[in-house]
Amino acid sequence: MTGALTPEQEKAYLDKLSEALQIGYSILTNGGNSIDSVEATVRVLEDSPLFNAGKGSVFNCEGKNEMDASIMNGKNLKAGAIAAVHTIRNPVSGARAVMEKSSHVLLAGDGAEKFAKECGIEIVPPTYFYDEERHQQWLATKDMEGASWAGDTYIATPEKKLGTVGCVALDSAGNLAAATSTGGVNNKKFGRVGDSPLIGAGCYADNKTCAVSCTGEGEYFIRQAIAFDVSALMEYKGFSVLQAATEGIKKVAQLGGEGGLIAIDNQGNIAVPFNTSSMFRGWINSQGEKFTGIFR
Ligand code: ASP
């Protein structure tokens, strides 16, 4: 459905995707590694109120922005994640600090924020994340039963015109990385944690197979460990990344869920299946060709 975005809005989304891609790509072409690339790319999207991550995150049932993020290194299977945080300006960098500076994988709530601060990660007041349009979306839906999905993939109704962000990358040394960051779902229950910070559900990377970042109704991705499943289908069944990623989204759809994912294999093949009307997406391939798109 194209009616929900004006041509100006569409351009703003595509330009921001393009800017983020260019930053990640230039790190890779200058010999940087895939972890630096995915973190930098996701930070650009977190800083933009256009997407449902960092600034511009959706509101939970108490009217608060409560964010989740993760990052994974396919070279050594190290991973870090944070959940239900309110003051870490760039949640993906908080996740990276957990991966690199702690012996843990996932920190949540106050502890995650305290740890990020100790690591020198930028802390901001919760009001930093406020976005007027998002707030209006929440006010319009807050008395409805349950949460409404905030899939970045989905543009059909105003309250769904939101956007979890993610990035996957392969560097010149053959190392894969994935990162995912989100405000979760609009009007979610306080303390609700989605798939985005759960390694194997909304984020996964393994140099043997692929790197994956998911978006959509997180509960469906958690219950089927979709990000890991894509990797496992490649490893155990010899699927291509396109076959495995398509199968992952098929499983989400079979249970009644909606969403999409981005995946790249260790040869640089890219797959971006989704079962929604649209998904903000883009890539630059190893030939340097760039694509950005929203609708099917
Ligand atoms: N997957 C995210 C969550 O469930 C939401 C989204 O991708 O829009 O928290």
PDB file of N, CA, C and O in Angstrom, residues 1 5 8 24 30-31 48-49 70-71 79 90 101 149 164 184 191-192 203 223 228 234 253 256 258 265 291:
ATOM      1  N   MET A   1       0.849  -1.187   0.000  1.00  0.00           N
ATOM      2  CA  MET A   1       0.000   0.000   0.000  1.00  0.00           C
ATOM      3  C   MET A   1       0.886   1.238   0.000  1.00  0.00           C
ATOM      4  O   MET A   1       1.687   1.452   0.901  1.00  0.00           O
ATOM      5  N   LEU A   5       2.473   6.709   2.525  1.00  0.00           N
ATOM      6  CA  LEU A   5       3.687   7.523   2.514  1.00  0.00           C
ATOM      7  C   LEU A   5       3.603   8.551   1.403  1.00  0.00           C
ATOM      8  O   LEU A   5       3.300   8.215   0.265  1.00  0.00           O
ATOM      9  N   GLU A   8       7.514  12.728  -0.465  1.00  0.00           N
ATOM     10  CA  GLU A   8       8.594  13.338   0.339  1.00  0.00           C
ATOM     11  C   GLU A   8       9.045  12.378   1.437  1.00  0.00           C
ATOM     12  O   GLU A   8      10.236  12.233   1.708  1.00  0.00           O
ATOM     13  N   GLY A  24      28.338   2.153   6.283  1.00  0.00           N
ATOM     14  CA  GLY A  24      28.782   0.770   6.524  1.00  0.00           C
ATOM     15  C   GLY A  24      29.705   0.276   5.433  1.00  0.00           C
ATOM     16  O   GLY A  24      30.724  -0.385   5.694  1.00  0.00           O
ATOM     17  N   ASN A  30      37.355   0.351   3.262  1.00  0.00           N
ATOM     18  CA  ASN A  30      38.620   0.870   3.814  1.00  0.00           C
ATOM     19  C   ASN A  30      39.307  -0.167   4.690  1.00  0.00           C
ATOM     20  O   ASN A  30      40.158   0.163   5.513  1.00  0.00           O
ATOM     21  N   GLY A  31      38.902  -1.416   4.541  1.00  0.00           N
ATOM     22  CA  GLY A  31      39.576  -2.493   5.271  1.00  0.00           C
ATOM     23  C   GLY A  31      39.036  -2.728   6.667  1.00  0.00           C
ATOM     24  O   GLY A  31      39.597  -3.511   7.436  1.00  0.00           O
ATOM     25  N   SER A  48      18.042   8.450  13.630  1.00  0.00           N
ATOM     26  CA  SER A  48      16.979   9.042  12.807  1.00  0.00           C
ATOM     27  C   SER A  48      15.606   8.729  13.407  1.00  0.00           C
ATOM     28  O   SER A  48      15.288   7.573  13.665  1.00  0.00           O
ATOM     29  N   PRO A  49      14.766   9.751  13.579  1.00  0.00           N
ATOM     30  CA  PRO A  49      13.422   9.488  14.121  1.00  0.00           C
ATOM     31  C   PRO A  49      12.512   8.745  13.138  1.00  0.00           C
ATOM     32  O   PRO A  49      11.407   8.347  13.497  1.00  0.00           O
ATOM     33  N   SER A  70      20.896  -5.907  19.777  1.00  0.00           N
ATOM     34  CA  SER A  70      21.859  -7.018  19.838  1.00  0.00           C
ATOM     35  C   SER A  70      22.888  -6.888  18.725  1.00  0.00           C
ATOM     36  O   SER A  70      22.675  -6.172  17.743  1.00  0.00           O
ATOM     37  N   ILE A  71      23.985  -7.616  18.907  1.00  0.00           N
ATOM     38  CA  ILE A  71      25.034  -7.657  17.886  1.00  0.00           C
ATOM     39  C   ILE A  71      25.728  -9.009  17.988  1.00  0.00           C
ATOM     40  O   ILE A  71      25.829  -9.574  19.092  1.00  0.00           O
ATOM     41  N   ALA A  79      28.575 -12.599  21.186  1.00  0.00           N
ATOM     42  CA  ALA A  79      27.369 -11.806  20.979  1.00  0.00           C
ATOM     43  C   ALA A  79      27.099 -10.963  22.213  1.00  0.00           C
ATOM     44  O   ALA A  79      27.527 -11.303  23.326  1.00  0.00           O
ATOM     45  N   ASN A  90      22.511   5.051  21.874  1.00  0.00           N
ATOM     46  CA  ASN A  90      22.617   4.103  20.770  1.00  0.00           C
ATOM     47  C   ASN A  90      22.636   2.683  21.341  1.00  0.00           C
ATOM     48  O   ASN A  90      23.698   2.147  21.671  1.00  0.00           O
ATOM     49  N   LYS A 101      32.978  -6.247  26.582  1.00  0.00           N
ATOM     50  CA  LYS A 101      33.525  -5.842  27.882  1.00  0.00           C
ATOM     51  C   LYS A 101      32.912  -6.586  29.046  1.00  0.00           C
ATOM     52  O   LYS A 101      33.112  -6.203  30.197  1.00  0.00           O
ATOM     53  N   TRP A 149       1.590  -4.135  16.269  1.00  0.00           N
ATOM     54  CA  TRP A 149       2.916  -4.420  15.769  1.00  0.00           C
ATOM     55  C   TRP A 149       3.568  -3.177  15.197  1.00  0.00           C
ATOM     56  O   TRP A 149       2.960  -2.428  14.466  1.00  0.00           O
ATOM     57  N   THR A 164      11.861  -1.151  13.131  1.00  0.00           N
ATOM     58  CA  THR A 164      13.049  -1.792  13.709  1.00  0.00           C
ATOM     59  C   THR A 164      14.167  -1.712  12.697  1.00  0.00           C
ATOM     60  O   THR A 164      13.914  -1.764  11.501  1.00  0.00           O
ATOM     61  N   GLY A 184      10.704  -1.971  19.806  1.00  0.00           N
ATOM     62  CA  GLY A 184       9.723  -3.034  20.070  1.00  0.00           C
ATOM     63  C   GLY A 184       8.397  -2.766  19.382  1.00  0.00           C
ATOM     64  O   GLY A 184       8.366  -2.207  18.290  1.00  0.00           O
ATOM     65  N   GLY A 191       8.166  -4.028  30.247  1.00  0.00           N
ATOM     66  CA  GLY A 191       9.065  -5.174  30.445  1.00  0.00           C
ATOM     67  C   GLY A 191       9.032  -6.193  29.332  1.00  0.00           C
ATOM     68  O   GLY A 191       9.813  -7.148  29.347  1.00  0.00           O
ATOM     69  N   ARG A 192       8.169  -6.013  28.364  1.00  0.00           N
ATOM     70  CA  ARG A 192       8.106  -6.973  27.251  1.00  0.00           C
ATOM     71  C   ARG A 192       9.420  -6.904  26.461  1.00  0.00           C
ATOM     72  O   ARG A 192       9.887  -5.836  26.101  1.00  0.00           O
ATOM     73  N   CYS A 203      18.539 -12.099  15.729  1.00  0.00           N
ATOM     74  CA  CYS A 203      19.910 -11.766  15.312  1.00  0.00           C
ATOM     75  C   CYS A 203      20.778 -13.017  15.391  1.00  0.00           C
ATOM     76  O   CYS A 203      20.680 -13.771  16.371  1.00  0.00           O
ATOM     77  N   ARG A 223       9.575 -17.788  19.141  1.00  0.00           N
ATOM     78  CA  ARG A 223       9.092 -19.167  19.326  1.00  0.00           C
ATOM     79  C   ARG A 223       9.710 -20.146  18.352  1.00  0.00           C
ATOM     80  O   ARG A 223       9.745 -21.343  18.620  1.00  0.00           O
ATOM     81  N   PHE A 228      18.471 -18.204  14.048  1.00  0.00           N
ATOM     82  CA  PHE A 228      19.307 -19.407  14.116  1.00  0.00           C
ATOM     83  C   PHE A 228      18.829 -20.447  13.107  1.00  0.00           C
ATOM     84  O   PHE A 228      19.637 -21.155  12.485  1.00  0.00           O
ATOM     85  N   MET A 234      20.976 -23.819   6.498  1.00  0.00           N
ATOM     86  CA  MET A 234      22.139 -23.806   5.599  1.00  0.00           C
ATOM     87  C   MET A 234      23.159 -24.853   6.034  1.00  0.00           C
ATOM     88  O   MET A 234      23.687 -25.616   5.218  1.00  0.00           O
ATOM     89  N   ALA A 253       5.014 -16.984   8.870  1.00  0.00           N
ATOM     90  CA  ALA A 253       3.687 -16.823   8.260  1.00  0.00           C
ATOM     91  C   ALA A 253       2.767 -17.986   8.625  1.00  0.00           C
ATOM     92  O   ALA A 253       1.577 -17.794   8.877  1.00  0.00           O
ATOM     93  N   GLY A 256       0.941 -17.512  11.577  1.00  0.00           N
ATOM     94  CA  GLY A 256       0.081 -16.325  11.552  1.00  0.00           C
ATOM     95  C   GLY A 256       0.826 -15.019  11.763  1.00  0.00           C
ATOM     96  O   GLY A 256       0.204 -13.977  11.955  1.00  0.00           O
ATOM     97  N   GLU A 258       3.771 -11.865  10.941  1.00  0.00           N
ATOM     98  CA  GLU A 258       4.235 -11.069   9.806  1.00  0.00           C
ATOM     99  C   GLU A 258       5.619 -10.539  10.113  1.00  0.00           C
ATOM    100  O   GLU A 258       5.937 -10.207  11.254  1.00  0.00           O
ATOM    101  N   ASP A 265      25.213 -14.403   3.113  1.00  0.00           N
ATOM    102  CA  ASP A 265      26.018 -15.597   3.404  1.00  0.00           C
ATOM    103  C   ASP A 265      27.505 -15.279   3.298  1.00  0.00           C
ATOM    104  O   ASP A 265      27.890 -14.137   3.008  1.00  0.00           O
ATOM    105  N   PHE A 291      21.206  -0.769  -3.810  1.00  0.00           N
ATOM    106  CA  PHE A 291      19.747  -0.820  -3.980  1.00  0.00           C
ATOM    107  C   PHE A 291      19.091  -0.331  -2.698  1.00  0.00           C
ATOM    108  O   PHE A 291      19.535  -0.680  -1.600  1.00  0.00           O
TER     109      PHE A 291
END
